[in-house]
Amino acid sequence: MENTSQRTNAHDAHAPLDVLILAAGLGTRMRSRTAKVLHKLGGLPLIVHVCRAAAALSPRHIYVVVGHQAEEVEATVRRELGDEVRFVLQKEQRGTGDAVMAARAELENADATLLVLSGDVPLIRPETLGALIHQHRTHRGRGAACTLLSVRLDDPTGYGRIVRDEEGRFVRIIEQRDASPEERQIKEVNAGIYCFETRQLFRALEKVQPTNAQGEYYLTDVPSILRAEGEDVSVYVHADAREVAGINTRAELAEFERLLRMRTLRRLMLEGVTIIDPVNTYIGPDVQIARDTIIYPNVHIEGRTTIGEGCTIYPGARIADSLIGNEVTIKDHSIIIEAEIEDGCSIGPFAHLRMGAHLAAGAAVGNFVEVKKSRLGRKTKAMHLAYLGDATIGERTNIGAGTITCNYDGVRKHETIIEDEVKIGSDTMLVAPVRVGARAVTGAGSVVIRDVPPDTLVAGVPATVKKHLRSEEEAPAAQSSSERDAVGRDA
Ligand code: UD1
Ligand code: MG
């Protein structure tokens, strides 16, 4: 592991730090119509992982070189980092050296330390980059012109190799395709992560020629050019090869998915979460879970999800971008997306909560119940076979099996309001817009097309008032003539 104690503030007494991320390539080896850096790892595009690591260094500017699917890459980065990031267009992909050249106008007079990263190195940690920058700036007391990050690999296939002289000093980087059989034996490889002083970098880049097997302008030629000019080139040897590995194929993407997932699961377990079977549990890197929550196998938790203490999440649940309180039980095969669930709720099995579903404390939603853009008040229950959409439901209300808020008239969506302590009978159709007053009861199979006054029993198709549930003295508010008319007593 790198020595994090060496880490230094990127700004102290040195040239300012800029970051340049190369993300213009198609990534041919992915065999995809989608640019490589847009492929997702832990639910986030590769380029976003790299941008986050860069942003954690608080550099002066972050530049991203875009080319293939430039618009999509730009939009993806902007969504994550806003307008902090600047974009440079590499019109034709003529190699990593050419990609850096595309940023020349922006950078060559910047007098900065430039950290160059590839958009396909998603597991890189800011601490490692900080240590690289530190070595670069303190090399021989005056700093180096270039510092590159290397790792030793048992199988170095595909990577540029680091050639050193007899004294172990850096000589050059040789790409796999251009390497001799002897050079291919070298196990120390270039990670594609470098620090440069900008003026020296662009002076050397001018001398790079595309005289190699790929006919490309290689950034990897720059260190040896600088060395030939008598500049200091330093190598930062990093111990964790997996952290700096680049993704080039889908097989590598899957391997990294596993690594990132294990990193997340280990973090959560150390924070006090019980994960019964980590190998079969899928939790994204941004998920937060409080202690004593138990996660059963085959659970997927994604996006920006936060889960409180003492929850139990049973097999097959998928939860994304949701806020879940303490002591919540989520039973098997429930789907919860963009929902908020307060303390002590019970969900599922086989429930579907989506887009703005909000359950107040102690509410319960059971088998085959779908909730969309609806709020269920405290201790309200909908235990079987219901659709609740665009509804606001009060406290301690019971929604019977088979209830449907008929919220869509084919053109527009309409709201249903159900007040406190209502009993919606089985198979009630609530034709929105409609309001059901407090303590009202609907009979089984009712089709409610007009507002139901409080404290009444309605039934039928269409539903009409069959009975007042409290006397006039007890509940005068429920007896106004307008409310009686609302359910069409004469029907
Ligand atoms: C590169 C290095 C290699 C190193 C490896 C580490 C070169 C010549 N080789 O090889 O020494 O071991 O990374 O992972 O640099 N890109 C552009 N424009 C281009 C070409 C590439 O922006 O014209 C971007 C790609 O989108 C990618 C990055 O540069 O994010 C690296 O390119 P890639 O093709 O993956 O290089 P490697 O063959 O992996
Ligand atoms: Mg690569």
Short mmCIF file of C-alpha atoms and ligand atoms in Angstrom, two decimals:
data_model
loop_
_atom_site.label_atom_id
_atom_site.label_comp_id
_atom_site.label_asym_id
_atom_site.label_seq_id
_atom_site.Cartn_x
_atom_site.Cartn_y
_atom_site.Cartn_z
CA MET A 1 0.00 0.00 0.00
CA GLU A 2 1.14 3.54 -0.61
CA ASN A 3 2.38 5.63 2.23
CA THR A 4 -0.56 7.93 2.94
CA SER A 5 1.33 9.76 5.67
CA GLN A 6 3.34 11.28 2.84
CA ARG A 7 0.23 12.85 1.46
CA THR A 8 0.45 16.55 1.15
CA ASN A 9 -1.90 19.36 0.37
CA ALA A 10 -1.79 19.65 -3.38
CA HIS A 11 -1.56 23.43 -3.18
CA ASP A 12 1.22 24.19 -0.72
CA ALA A 13 4.11 26.18 -2.16
CA HIS A 14 3.94 24.37 -5.51
CA ALA A 15 2.64 25.11 -8.95
CA PRO A 16 -1.15 24.66 -9.00
CA LEU A 17 -2.52 21.22 -9.74
CA ASP A 18 -4.63 20.56 -12.85
CA VAL A 19 -6.04 17.18 -13.83
CA LEU A 20 -6.44 15.90 -17.37
CA ILE A 21 -8.56 12.78 -17.91
CA LEU A 22 -8.28 10.98 -21.24
CA ALA A 23 -11.67 9.71 -22.34
CA ALA A 24 -11.85 10.14 -26.11
CA GLY A 25 -11.25 6.54 -27.16
CA LEU A 26 -13.97 4.16 -28.28
CA GLY A 27 -12.52 1.24 -26.41
CA THR A 28 -12.52 -1.20 -29.31
CA ARG A 29 -11.89 -4.18 -27.06
CA MET A 30 -15.25 -3.65 -25.32
CA ARG A 31 -16.98 -4.54 -28.63
CA SER A 32 -19.71 -2.07 -27.89
CA ARG A 33 -21.61 0.75 -29.53
CA THR A 34 -21.19 2.62 -26.26
CA ALA A 35 -17.93 4.42 -25.53
CA LYS A 36 -15.91 2.48 -22.96
CA VAL A 37 -15.89 5.20 -20.30
CA LEU A 38 -19.72 5.19 -20.28
CA HIS A 39 -19.96 1.54 -19.32
CA LYS A 40 -21.10 1.21 -15.75
CA LEU A 41 -19.34 -0.13 -12.72
CA GLY A 42 -21.25 -0.26 -9.45
CA GLY A 43 -24.05 1.58 -11.26
CA LEU A 44 -21.82 4.54 -12.20
CA PRO A 45 -20.09 5.19 -15.53
CA LEU A 46 -16.35 4.49 -15.44
CA ILE A 47 -15.55 8.13 -16.17
CA VAL A 48 -17.54 9.24 -13.12
CA HIS A 49 -15.42 7.09 -10.81
CA VAL A 50 -12.26 8.69 -12.19
CA CYS A 51 -13.70 12.22 -12.01
CA ARG A 52 -14.65 11.69 -8.37
CA ALA A 53 -11.12 10.57 -7.48
CA ALA A 54 -9.75 13.65 -9.29
CA ALA A 55 -12.21 16.03 -7.62
CA ALA A 56 -11.21 14.69 -4.18
CA LEU A 57 -7.76 16.25 -4.74
CA SER A 58 -9.34 19.72 -5.02
CA PRO A 59 -7.37 20.59 -8.14
CA ARG A 60 -7.55 24.01 -9.78
CA HIS A 61 -9.19 22.63 -12.91
CA ILE A 62 -10.28 19.23 -14.18
CA TYR A 63 -10.18 18.76 -17.95
CA VAL A 64 -11.69 15.80 -19.74
CA VAL A 65 -10.58 14.96 -23.28
CA VAL A 66 -13.63 13.73 -25.19
CA GLY A 67 -13.97 12.36 -28.71
CA HIS A 68 -16.05 9.23 -29.20
CA GLN A 69 -19.62 10.04 -28.18
CA ALA A 70 -18.31 13.36 -26.89
CA GLU A 71 -21.77 14.72 -26.14
CA GLU A 72 -22.83 11.75 -24.04
CA VAL A 73 -19.54 11.65 -22.15
CA GLU A 74 -19.76 15.39 -21.49
CA ALA A 75 -23.37 15.17 -20.30
CA THR A 76 -22.54 12.24 -18.04
CA VAL A 77 -19.65 14.08 -16.40
CA ARG A 78 -21.67 17.29 -16.03
CA ARG A 79 -24.50 15.43 -14.33
CA GLU A 80 -22.06 14.25 -11.68
CA LEU A 81 -19.71 17.21 -11.29
CA GLY A 82 -21.64 20.17 -12.67
CA ASP A 83 -19.74 22.95 -14.40
CA GLU A 84 -16.51 22.37 -12.47
CA VAL A 85 -15.14 20.31 -15.32
CA ARG A 86 -13.83 21.65 -18.64
CA PHE A 87 -13.96 19.66 -21.85
CA VAL A 88 -11.46 19.39 -24.65
CA LEU A 89 -12.36 17.79 -27.98
CA GLN A 90 -9.96 15.36 -29.65
CA LYS A 91 -11.45 15.18 -33.14
CA GLU A 92 -9.64 12.07 -34.30
CA GLN A 93 -8.33 9.43 -31.93
CA ARG A 94 -4.67 9.29 -32.85
CA GLY A 95 -3.31 8.05 -29.56
CA THR A 96 -2.87 9.08 -25.94
CA GLY A 97 -0.15 11.63 -26.83
CA ASP A 98 -2.45 13.23 -29.37
CA ALA A 99 -5.22 13.31 -26.75
CA VAL A 100 -3.03 15.35 -24.40
CA MET A 101 -2.01 17.55 -27.34
CA ALA A 102 -5.69 18.40 -27.83
CA ALA A 103 -5.53 20.28 -24.52
CA ARG A 104 -2.39 22.18 -25.45
CA ALA A 105 -4.02 25.57 -25.95
CA GLU A 106 -5.61 25.38 -22.50
CA LEU A 107 -2.62 24.05 -20.64
CA GLU A 108 0.79 24.77 -22.09
CA ASN A 109 1.15 28.18 -20.48
CA ALA A 110 -0.55 27.13 -17.30
CA ASP A 111 2.65 26.54 -15.33
CA ALA A 112 0.94 23.77 -13.50
CA THR A 113 1.57 20.28 -12.29
CA LEU A 114 -0.63 18.18 -14.52
CA LEU A 115 -1.99 14.87 -13.29
CA VAL A 116 -2.93 12.74 -16.33
CA LEU A 117 -5.39 9.91 -15.81
CA SER A 118 -7.22 7.54 -18.11
CA GLY A 119 -10.99 7.42 -17.99
CA ASP A 120 -10.85 3.63 -17.72
CA VAL A 121 -9.12 3.32 -14.32
CA PRO A 122 -12.16 3.41 -12.03
CA LEU A 123 -10.77 2.00 -8.77
CA ILE A 124 -8.04 4.60 -8.38
CA ARG A 125 -8.11 6.18 -4.91
CA PRO A 126 -7.37 9.85 -4.18
CA GLU A 127 -4.82 8.80 -1.52
CA THR A 128 -2.76 7.05 -4.17
CA LEU A 129 -2.89 10.04 -6.48
CA GLY A 130 -1.89 12.28 -3.58
CA ALA A 131 1.14 10.11 -2.88
CA LEU A 132 2.14 10.21 -6.56
CA ILE A 133 1.88 14.01 -6.59
CA HIS A 134 3.90 14.22 -3.39
CA GLN A 135 6.73 12.14 -4.83
CA HIS A 136 6.65 14.20 -8.03
CA ARG A 137 7.00 17.47 -6.16
CA THR A 138 9.64 16.35 -3.70
CA HIS A 139 11.83 14.26 -6.03
CA ARG A 140 15.49 15.10 -5.24
CA GLY A 141 14.33 18.09 -3.27
CA ARG A 142 13.34 20.07 -6.38
CA GLY A 143 10.67 17.96 -8.03
CA ALA A 144 10.65 15.95 -11.26
CA ALA A 145 9.57 16.92 -14.79
CA CYS A 146 7.58 13.72 -14.95
CA THR A 147 6.59 11.03 -12.45
CA LEU A 148 4.82 7.95 -13.64
CA LEU A 149 2.99 5.34 -11.65
CA SER A 150 4.02 1.73 -12.15
CA VAL A 151 2.93 -1.61 -10.74
CA ARG A 152 4.35 -5.13 -10.93
CA LEU A 153 2.06 -7.73 -12.48
CA ASP A 154 2.37 -11.51 -12.64
CA ASP A 155 0.75 -11.26 -16.05
CA PRO A 156 1.74 -7.95 -17.68
CA THR A 157 0.11 -8.79 -21.03
CA GLY A 158 -1.30 -5.75 -22.83
CA TYR A 159 0.42 -3.10 -20.73
CA GLY A 160 3.33 -0.84 -21.58
CA ARG A 161 6.47 -2.17 -19.87
CA ILE A 162 8.90 -0.07 -17.82
CA VAL A 163 12.43 -0.52 -19.14
CA ARG A 164 15.18 0.26 -16.59
CA ASP A 165 18.99 0.31 -16.89
CA GLU A 166 21.46 -1.81 -14.89
CA GLU A 167 21.30 0.64 -12.01
CA GLY A 168 17.54 0.40 -12.00
CA ARG A 169 17.02 3.89 -13.41
CA PHE A 170 14.05 4.52 -15.68
CA VAL A 171 14.88 4.35 -19.39
CA ARG A 172 11.62 4.21 -21.30
CA ILE A 173 8.15 2.73 -21.65
CA ILE A 174 7.69 0.18 -24.40
CA GLU A 175 4.19 -0.82 -25.49
CA GLN A 176 3.28 -4.50 -25.69
CA ARG A 177 2.98 -4.42 -29.47
CA ASP A 178 6.37 -2.80 -29.91
CA ALA A 179 8.23 -4.83 -27.29
CA SER A 180 10.85 -7.48 -28.05
CA PRO A 181 10.38 -10.97 -26.56
CA GLU A 182 12.88 -10.01 -23.80
CA GLU A 183 11.07 -6.76 -23.03
CA ARG A 184 7.78 -8.66 -22.83
CA GLN A 185 9.24 -10.56 -19.88
CA ILE A 186 9.33 -7.34 -17.84
CA LYS A 187 6.70 -7.44 -15.12
CA GLU A 188 6.77 -3.77 -14.15
CA VAL A 189 4.12 -1.92 -16.16
CA ASN A 190 2.93 1.61 -16.82
CA ALA A 191 -0.43 2.27 -15.14
CA GLY A 192 -1.17 5.21 -17.45
CA ILE A 193 -1.21 7.64 -14.50
CA TYR A 194 1.35 10.44 -14.63
CA CYS A 195 2.37 13.78 -13.19
CA PHE A 196 3.97 16.30 -15.52
CA GLU A 197 5.14 19.87 -15.36
CA THR A 198 3.09 21.36 -18.17
CA ARG A 199 5.79 23.33 -20.02
CA GLN A 200 8.17 20.37 -20.20
CA LEU A 201 5.30 18.07 -21.16
CA PHE A 202 4.23 20.05 -24.22
CA ARG A 203 7.81 20.66 -25.33
CA ALA A 204 8.42 16.90 -25.29
CA LEU A 205 5.05 16.05 -26.88
CA GLU A 206 6.08 18.00 -29.99
CA LYS A 207 8.82 15.45 -30.54
CA VAL A 208 6.57 12.41 -30.31
CA GLN A 209 6.29 10.55 -33.63
CA PRO A 210 3.73 7.88 -34.60
CA THR A 211 6.49 5.41 -35.45
CA ASN A 212 5.09 2.37 -33.67
CA ALA A 213 3.00 -0.70 -34.39
CA GLN A 214 -0.27 1.20 -34.02
CA GLY A 215 0.83 4.32 -35.93
CA GLU A 216 -0.33 6.43 -32.97
CA TYR A 217 1.09 9.32 -30.98
CA TYR A 218 1.95 7.71 -27.66
CA LEU A 219 2.02 9.69 -24.45
CA THR A 220 4.26 6.90 -23.21
CA ASP A 221 7.11 8.27 -25.36
CA VAL A 222 7.22 11.51 -23.37
CA PRO A 223 9.12 10.25 -20.27
CA SER A 224 12.06 8.94 -22.32
CA ILE A 225 12.16 12.14 -24.40
CA LEU A 226 12.33 14.19 -21.19
CA ARG A 227 15.03 11.93 -19.84
CA ALA A 228 17.07 12.34 -23.03
CA GLU A 229 16.81 16.10 -22.49
CA GLY A 230 18.36 15.68 -19.06
CA GLU A 231 15.12 16.20 -17.15
CA ASP A 232 14.30 14.21 -14.03
CA VAL A 233 11.86 11.36 -14.54
CA SER A 234 10.72 9.58 -11.43
CA VAL A 235 8.71 6.37 -11.03
CA TYR A 236 6.22 5.86 -8.24
CA VAL A 237 5.89 2.11 -7.71
CA HIS A 238 2.48 1.31 -6.32
CA ALA A 239 1.84 -1.94 -4.45
CA ASP A 240 -1.83 -2.49 -5.26
CA ALA A 241 -1.95 -3.48 -8.91
CA ARG A 242 -5.70 -3.97 -8.99
CA GLU A 243 -6.40 -0.43 -7.88
CA VAL A 244 -4.70 1.10 -10.92
CA ALA A 245 -5.68 -1.48 -13.52
CA GLY A 246 -7.44 -0.21 -16.64
CA ILE A 247 -10.59 -1.82 -17.97
CA ASN A 248 -10.32 -2.84 -21.60
CA THR A 249 -12.76 -5.75 -21.97
CA ARG A 250 -16.14 -6.79 -20.60
CA ALA A 251 -14.48 -9.66 -18.75
CA GLU A 252 -12.34 -7.10 -16.91
CA LEU A 253 -15.45 -5.01 -16.27
CA ALA A 254 -17.13 -7.97 -14.55
CA GLU A 255 -13.99 -8.68 -12.53
CA PHE A 256 -13.88 -5.06 -11.36
CA GLU A 257 -17.56 -5.14 -10.53
CA ARG A 258 -16.80 -7.93 -8.10
CA LEU A 259 -13.82 -6.08 -6.61
CA LEU A 260 -15.76 -2.86 -6.12
CA ARG A 261 -18.70 -4.75 -4.64
CA MET A 262 -16.46 -6.56 -2.15
CA ARG A 263 -14.90 -3.22 -1.20
CA THR A 264 -18.40 -1.83 -0.48
CA LEU A 265 -19.60 -4.94 1.37
CA ARG A 266 -16.50 -4.99 3.55
CA ARG A 267 -17.06 -1.32 4.44
CA LEU A 268 -20.69 -2.00 5.38
CA MET A 269 -19.84 -5.07 7.46
CA LEU A 270 -17.19 -3.08 9.35
CA GLU A 271 -19.85 -0.45 9.98
CA GLY A 272 -22.08 -3.05 11.64
CA VAL A 273 -24.31 -4.42 8.89
CA THR A 274 -24.92 -8.18 8.78
CA ILE A 275 -24.54 -9.51 5.26
CA ILE A 276 -25.39 -13.18 5.33
CA ASP A 277 -23.84 -14.12 1.98
CA PRO A 278 -21.56 -11.39 0.56
CA VAL A 279 -20.88 -13.35 -2.63
CA ASN A 280 -24.57 -13.07 -3.55
CA THR A 281 -25.33 -9.57 -2.29
CA TYR A 282 -25.22 -6.57 -4.63
CA ILE A 283 -24.78 -3.17 -3.05
CA GLY A 284 -23.64 -0.03 -4.88
CA PRO A 285 -20.73 2.14 -3.70
CA ASP A 286 -22.89 5.11 -2.61
CA VAL A 287 -25.25 3.12 -0.41
CA GLN A 288 -25.30 3.88 3.33
CA ILE A 289 -26.69 1.37 5.83
CA ALA A 290 -26.77 1.77 9.61
CA ARG A 291 -25.82 -0.87 12.14
CA ASP A 292 -27.72 -4.05 12.98
CA THR A 293 -29.50 -4.15 9.67
CA ILE A 294 -29.55 -7.67 8.23
CA ILE A 295 -29.29 -8.28 4.52
CA TYR A 296 -30.27 -11.67 3.13
CA PRO A 297 -28.80 -13.10 -0.09
CA ASN A 298 -29.79 -11.92 -3.56
CA VAL A 299 -30.64 -8.43 -2.44
CA HIS A 300 -29.77 -5.52 -4.77
CA ILE A 301 -29.37 -2.05 -3.29
CA GLU A 302 -28.45 0.69 -5.76
CA GLY A 303 -27.89 4.38 -6.32
CA ARG A 304 -28.13 6.89 -3.50
CA THR A 305 -29.96 4.72 -1.02
CA THR A 306 -29.82 5.19 2.74
CA ILE A 307 -31.11 2.53 5.13
CA GLY A 308 -31.45 2.96 8.89
CA GLU A 309 -30.72 0.73 11.88
CA GLY A 310 -32.19 -2.65 12.68
CA CYS A 311 -33.88 -3.26 9.34
CA THR A 312 -34.27 -6.71 7.81
CA ILE A 313 -34.14 -7.08 4.07
CA TYR A 314 -35.19 -10.49 2.81
CA PRO A 315 -34.07 -12.29 -0.37
CA GLY A 316 -34.74 -10.87 -3.78
CA ALA A 317 -35.47 -7.28 -2.80
CA ARG A 318 -34.29 -4.48 -5.12
CA ILE A 319 -33.96 -1.03 -3.61
CA ALA A 320 -32.72 2.01 -5.55
CA ASP A 321 -32.40 5.71 -4.75
CA SER A 322 -34.56 5.40 -1.65
CA LEU A 323 -34.56 6.58 1.93
CA ILE A 324 -35.47 3.93 4.48
CA GLY A 325 -35.78 4.54 8.22
CA ASN A 326 -35.06 2.32 11.22
CA GLU A 327 -36.61 -1.06 12.03
CA VAL A 328 -38.14 -1.48 8.59
CA THR A 329 -38.88 -4.99 7.31
CA ILE A 330 -38.66 -5.53 3.58
CA LYS A 331 -39.92 -8.96 2.68
CA ASP A 332 -38.95 -11.13 -0.26
CA HIS A 333 -38.99 -9.86 -3.83
CA SER A 334 -40.11 -6.32 -3.19
CA ILE A 335 -39.04 -3.49 -5.52
CA ILE A 336 -38.48 -0.05 -4.01
CA ILE A 337 -37.37 2.76 -6.30
CA GLU A 338 -37.25 6.49 -5.46
CA ALA A 339 -39.32 5.92 -2.35
CA GLU A 340 -39.23 7.11 1.25
CA ILE A 341 -40.10 4.70 4.01
CA GLU A 342 -40.19 5.85 7.62
CA ASP A 343 -39.44 3.89 10.79
CA GLY A 344 -41.13 0.59 11.54
CA CYS A 345 -42.80 0.04 8.17
CA SER A 346 -43.34 -3.39 6.68
CA ILE A 347 -43.09 -3.94 2.94
CA GLY A 348 -43.92 -7.00 0.84
CA PRO A 349 -43.53 -9.74 -0.01
CA PHE A 350 -43.88 -8.83 -3.69
CA ALA A 351 -44.60 -5.14 -3.19
CA HIS A 352 -43.71 -2.43 -5.70
CA LEU A 353 -43.02 1.05 -4.37
CA ARG A 354 -41.83 3.57 -6.92
CA MET A 355 -41.38 7.21 -7.88
CA GLY A 356 -42.45 9.25 -4.89
CA ALA A 357 -44.02 6.52 -2.77
CA HIS A 358 -43.85 7.74 0.84
CA LEU A 359 -44.81 5.58 3.82
CA ALA A 360 -45.07 7.28 7.21
CA ALA A 361 -43.98 5.44 10.35
CA GLY A 362 -45.57 2.08 10.98
CA ALA A 363 -47.33 1.84 7.63
CA ALA A 364 -47.53 -1.54 5.91
CA VAL A 365 -47.78 -2.55 2.28
CA GLY A 366 -48.19 -6.21 1.47
CA ASN A 367 -48.44 -8.73 -1.35
CA PHE A 368 -48.80 -7.40 -4.90
CA VAL A 369 -49.42 -3.82 -3.87
CA GLU A 370 -48.07 -1.06 -6.13
CA VAL A 371 -47.61 2.45 -4.76
CA LYS A 372 -46.65 5.39 -6.97
CA LYS A 373 -46.47 9.11 -6.08
CA SER A 374 -48.57 8.46 -3.01
CA ARG A 375 -48.27 9.05 0.69
CA LEU A 376 -49.58 6.57 3.24
CA GLY A 377 -50.02 8.03 6.73
CA ARG A 378 -48.90 6.51 10.02
CA LYS A 379 -50.03 2.92 10.58
CA THR A 380 -52.02 2.84 7.36
CA LYS A 381 -52.16 -0.58 5.75
CA ALA A 382 -52.62 -1.91 2.25
CA MET A 383 -51.89 -5.58 2.61
CA HIS A 384 -53.03 -7.25 -0.62
CA LEU A 385 -53.40 -6.65 -4.36
CA ALA A 386 -53.82 -2.89 -4.70
CA TYR A 387 -52.75 0.02 -6.91
CA LEU A 388 -52.32 3.32 -5.13
CA GLY A 389 -51.23 6.09 -7.50
CA ASP A 390 -51.33 9.88 -7.00
CA ALA A 391 -53.00 9.34 -3.64
CA THR A 392 -52.71 10.99 -0.26
CA ILE A 393 -53.89 8.66 2.47
CA GLY A 394 -54.25 9.59 6.12
CA GLU A 395 -53.40 7.69 9.31
CA ARG A 396 -54.68 4.30 10.50
CA THR A 397 -56.59 3.77 7.29
CA ASN A 398 -57.07 0.29 5.89
CA ILE A 399 -57.03 -0.29 2.16
CA GLY A 400 -58.79 -3.57 1.36
CA ALA A 401 -57.60 -6.20 -1.06
CA GLY A 402 -58.08 -5.36 -4.71
CA THR A 403 -58.46 -1.59 -4.24
CA ILE A 404 -57.50 0.57 -7.19
CA THR A 405 -57.09 4.31 -7.49
CA CYS A 406 -58.30 4.84 -11.05
CA ASN A 407 -55.99 7.81 -11.48
CA TYR A 408 -55.73 8.00 -15.25
CA ASP A 409 -58.57 9.04 -17.53
CA GLY A 410 -56.59 8.33 -20.67
CA VAL A 411 -55.36 11.90 -20.90
CA ARG A 412 -54.44 13.14 -17.43
CA LYS A 413 -53.62 11.85 -13.97
CA HIS A 414 -55.93 12.74 -11.08
CA GLU A 415 -55.58 12.67 -7.32
CA THR A 416 -57.26 10.55 -4.71
CA ILE A 417 -57.47 11.73 -1.11
CA ILE A 418 -58.37 9.29 1.63
CA GLU A 419 -58.53 10.74 5.13
CA ASP A 420 -57.75 9.18 8.54
CA GLU A 421 -59.19 5.92 9.84
CA VAL A 422 -61.03 5.03 6.66
CA LYS A 423 -61.89 1.45 5.75
CA ILE A 424 -61.77 0.93 2.02
CA GLY A 425 -63.60 -2.33 1.32
CA SER A 426 -62.20 -5.05 -0.89
CA ASP A 427 -62.22 -4.39 -4.62
CA THR A 428 -63.14 -0.70 -4.31
CA MET A 429 -62.50 1.40 -7.44
CA LEU A 430 -61.71 5.00 -6.50
CA VAL A 431 -62.33 6.99 -9.67
CA ALA A 432 -60.11 10.07 -9.30
CA PRO A 433 -60.32 12.93 -8.63
CA VAL A 434 -62.10 11.81 -5.50
CA ARG A 435 -61.97 12.28 -1.72
CA VAL A 436 -63.01 9.86 0.97
CA GLY A 437 -63.71 11.56 4.31
CA ALA A 438 -62.41 10.46 7.69
CA ARG A 439 -63.79 7.26 9.21
CA ALA A 440 -65.83 6.50 6.10
CA VAL A 441 -66.31 2.92 4.93
CA THR A 442 -66.69 1.68 1.37
CA GLY A 443 -68.45 -1.61 0.72
CA ALA A 444 -66.82 -4.44 -1.18
CA GLY A 445 -66.91 -3.85 -4.93
CA SER A 446 -67.87 -0.15 -4.68
CA VAL A 447 -67.13 2.11 -7.60
CA VAL A 448 -66.61 5.49 -5.96
CA ILE A 449 -67.11 8.27 -8.50
CA ARG A 450 -68.05 11.11 -6.13
CA ASP A 451 -66.61 12.35 -2.84
CA VAL A 452 -67.54 10.33 0.23
CA PRO A 453 -68.45 12.40 3.32
CA PRO A 454 -66.81 11.52 6.63
CA ASP A 455 -68.52 8.90 8.83
CA THR A 456 -70.60 7.36 6.10
CA LEU A 457 -70.84 3.91 4.62
CA VAL A 458 -71.03 3.92 0.84
CA ALA A 459 -71.55 0.96 -1.47
CA GLY A 460 -72.64 0.06 -4.96
CA VAL A 461 -71.90 0.95 -8.55
CA PRO A 462 -71.70 3.90 -8.54
CA ALA A 463 -71.31 4.12 -4.77
CA THR A 464 -74.00 5.93 -2.77
CA VAL A 465 -74.42 6.56 0.94
CA LYS A 466 -76.10 3.62 2.61
CA LYS A 467 -75.68 4.62 6.20
CA HIS A 468 -74.39 7.35 8.53
CA LEU A 469 -71.99 5.87 10.99
CA ARG A 470 -72.41 8.53 13.71
CA SER A 471 -75.52 10.43 14.85
CA GLU A 472 -76.04 14.09 13.93
CA GLU A 473 -75.21 15.24 17.46
CA GLU A 474 -71.96 13.31 17.40
CA ALA A 475 -70.75 14.43 14.00
CA PRO A 476 -72.53 17.51 12.74
CA ALA A 477 -69.78 18.22 10.22
CA ALA A 478 -70.60 15.03 8.37
CA GLN A 479 -74.21 15.97 7.90
CA SER A 480 -74.07 19.11 5.78
CA SER A 481 -76.35 18.87 2.79
CA SER A 482 -73.55 19.61 0.36
CA GLU A 483 -71.64 16.57 1.57
CA ARG A 484 -74.69 14.41 1.29
CA ASP A 485 -75.19 15.58 -2.26
CA ALA A 486 -71.57 14.80 -3.02
CA VAL A 487 -72.21 11.07 -3.10
CA GLY A 488 -75.53 11.35 -4.91
CA ARG A 489 -77.95 10.00 -2.27
CA ASP A 490 -80.67 10.11 -4.85
CA ALA A 491 -78.86 7.75 -7.25
C1 UD1 B 1 -2.23 2.75 -22.16
C2 UD1 B 1 -0.72 2.99 -22.20
C3 UD1 B 1 0.00 1.77 -21.61
C4 UD1 B 1 -0.49 1.49 -20.22
C5 UD1 B 1 -2.03 1.35 -20.20
C6 UD1 B 1 -2.51 1.33 -18.77
C7 UD1 B 1 -0.30 4.38 -24.17
C8 UD1 B 1 0.24 4.40 -25.56
N1 UD1 B 1 -0.28 3.17 -23.56
O1 UD1 B 1 -2.51 1.66 -23.02
O2 UD1 B 1 1.40 2.00 -21.57
O3 UD1 B 1 0.11 0.32 -19.72
O4 UD1 B 1 -2.64 2.50 -20.82
O5 UD1 B 1 -3.88 1.11 -18.70
O6 UD1 B 1 -0.64 5.40 -23.65
N2 UD1 B 1 -7.55 7.82 -25.38
C9 UD1 B 1 -7.90 9.03 -25.91
N3 UD1 B 1 -7.56 9.31 -27.19
C10 UD1 B 1 -6.87 8.46 -27.97
C11 UD1 B 1 -6.50 7.22 -27.42
C12 UD1 B 1 -6.84 6.92 -26.13
O7 UD1 B 1 -8.52 9.85 -25.24
O8 UD1 B 1 -6.59 8.82 -29.11
C13 UD1 B 1 -7.93 7.51 -24.01
C14 UD1 B 1 -8.85 6.31 -23.90
O9 UD1 B 1 -10.21 6.73 -23.96
C15 UD1 B 1 -8.49 5.71 -22.54
C16 UD1 B 1 -7.04 6.14 -22.34
O10 UD1 B 1 -6.78 7.17 -23.28
O11 UD1 B 1 -9.28 6.26 -21.51
C17 UD1 B 1 -6.06 4.99 -22.55
O12 UD1 B 1 -6.26 4.44 -23.82
P1 UD1 B 1 -6.24 2.89 -24.06
O13 UD1 B 1 -6.54 2.62 -25.49
O14 UD1 B 1 -7.04 2.17 -23.06
O15 UD1 B 1 -4.67 2.60 -23.82
P2 UD1 B 1 -4.02 1.21 -23.46
O16 UD1 B 1 -3.87 0.41 -24.69
O17 UD1 B 1 -4.74 0.61 -22.33
MG MG B 2 -6.56 1.07 -21.32
#
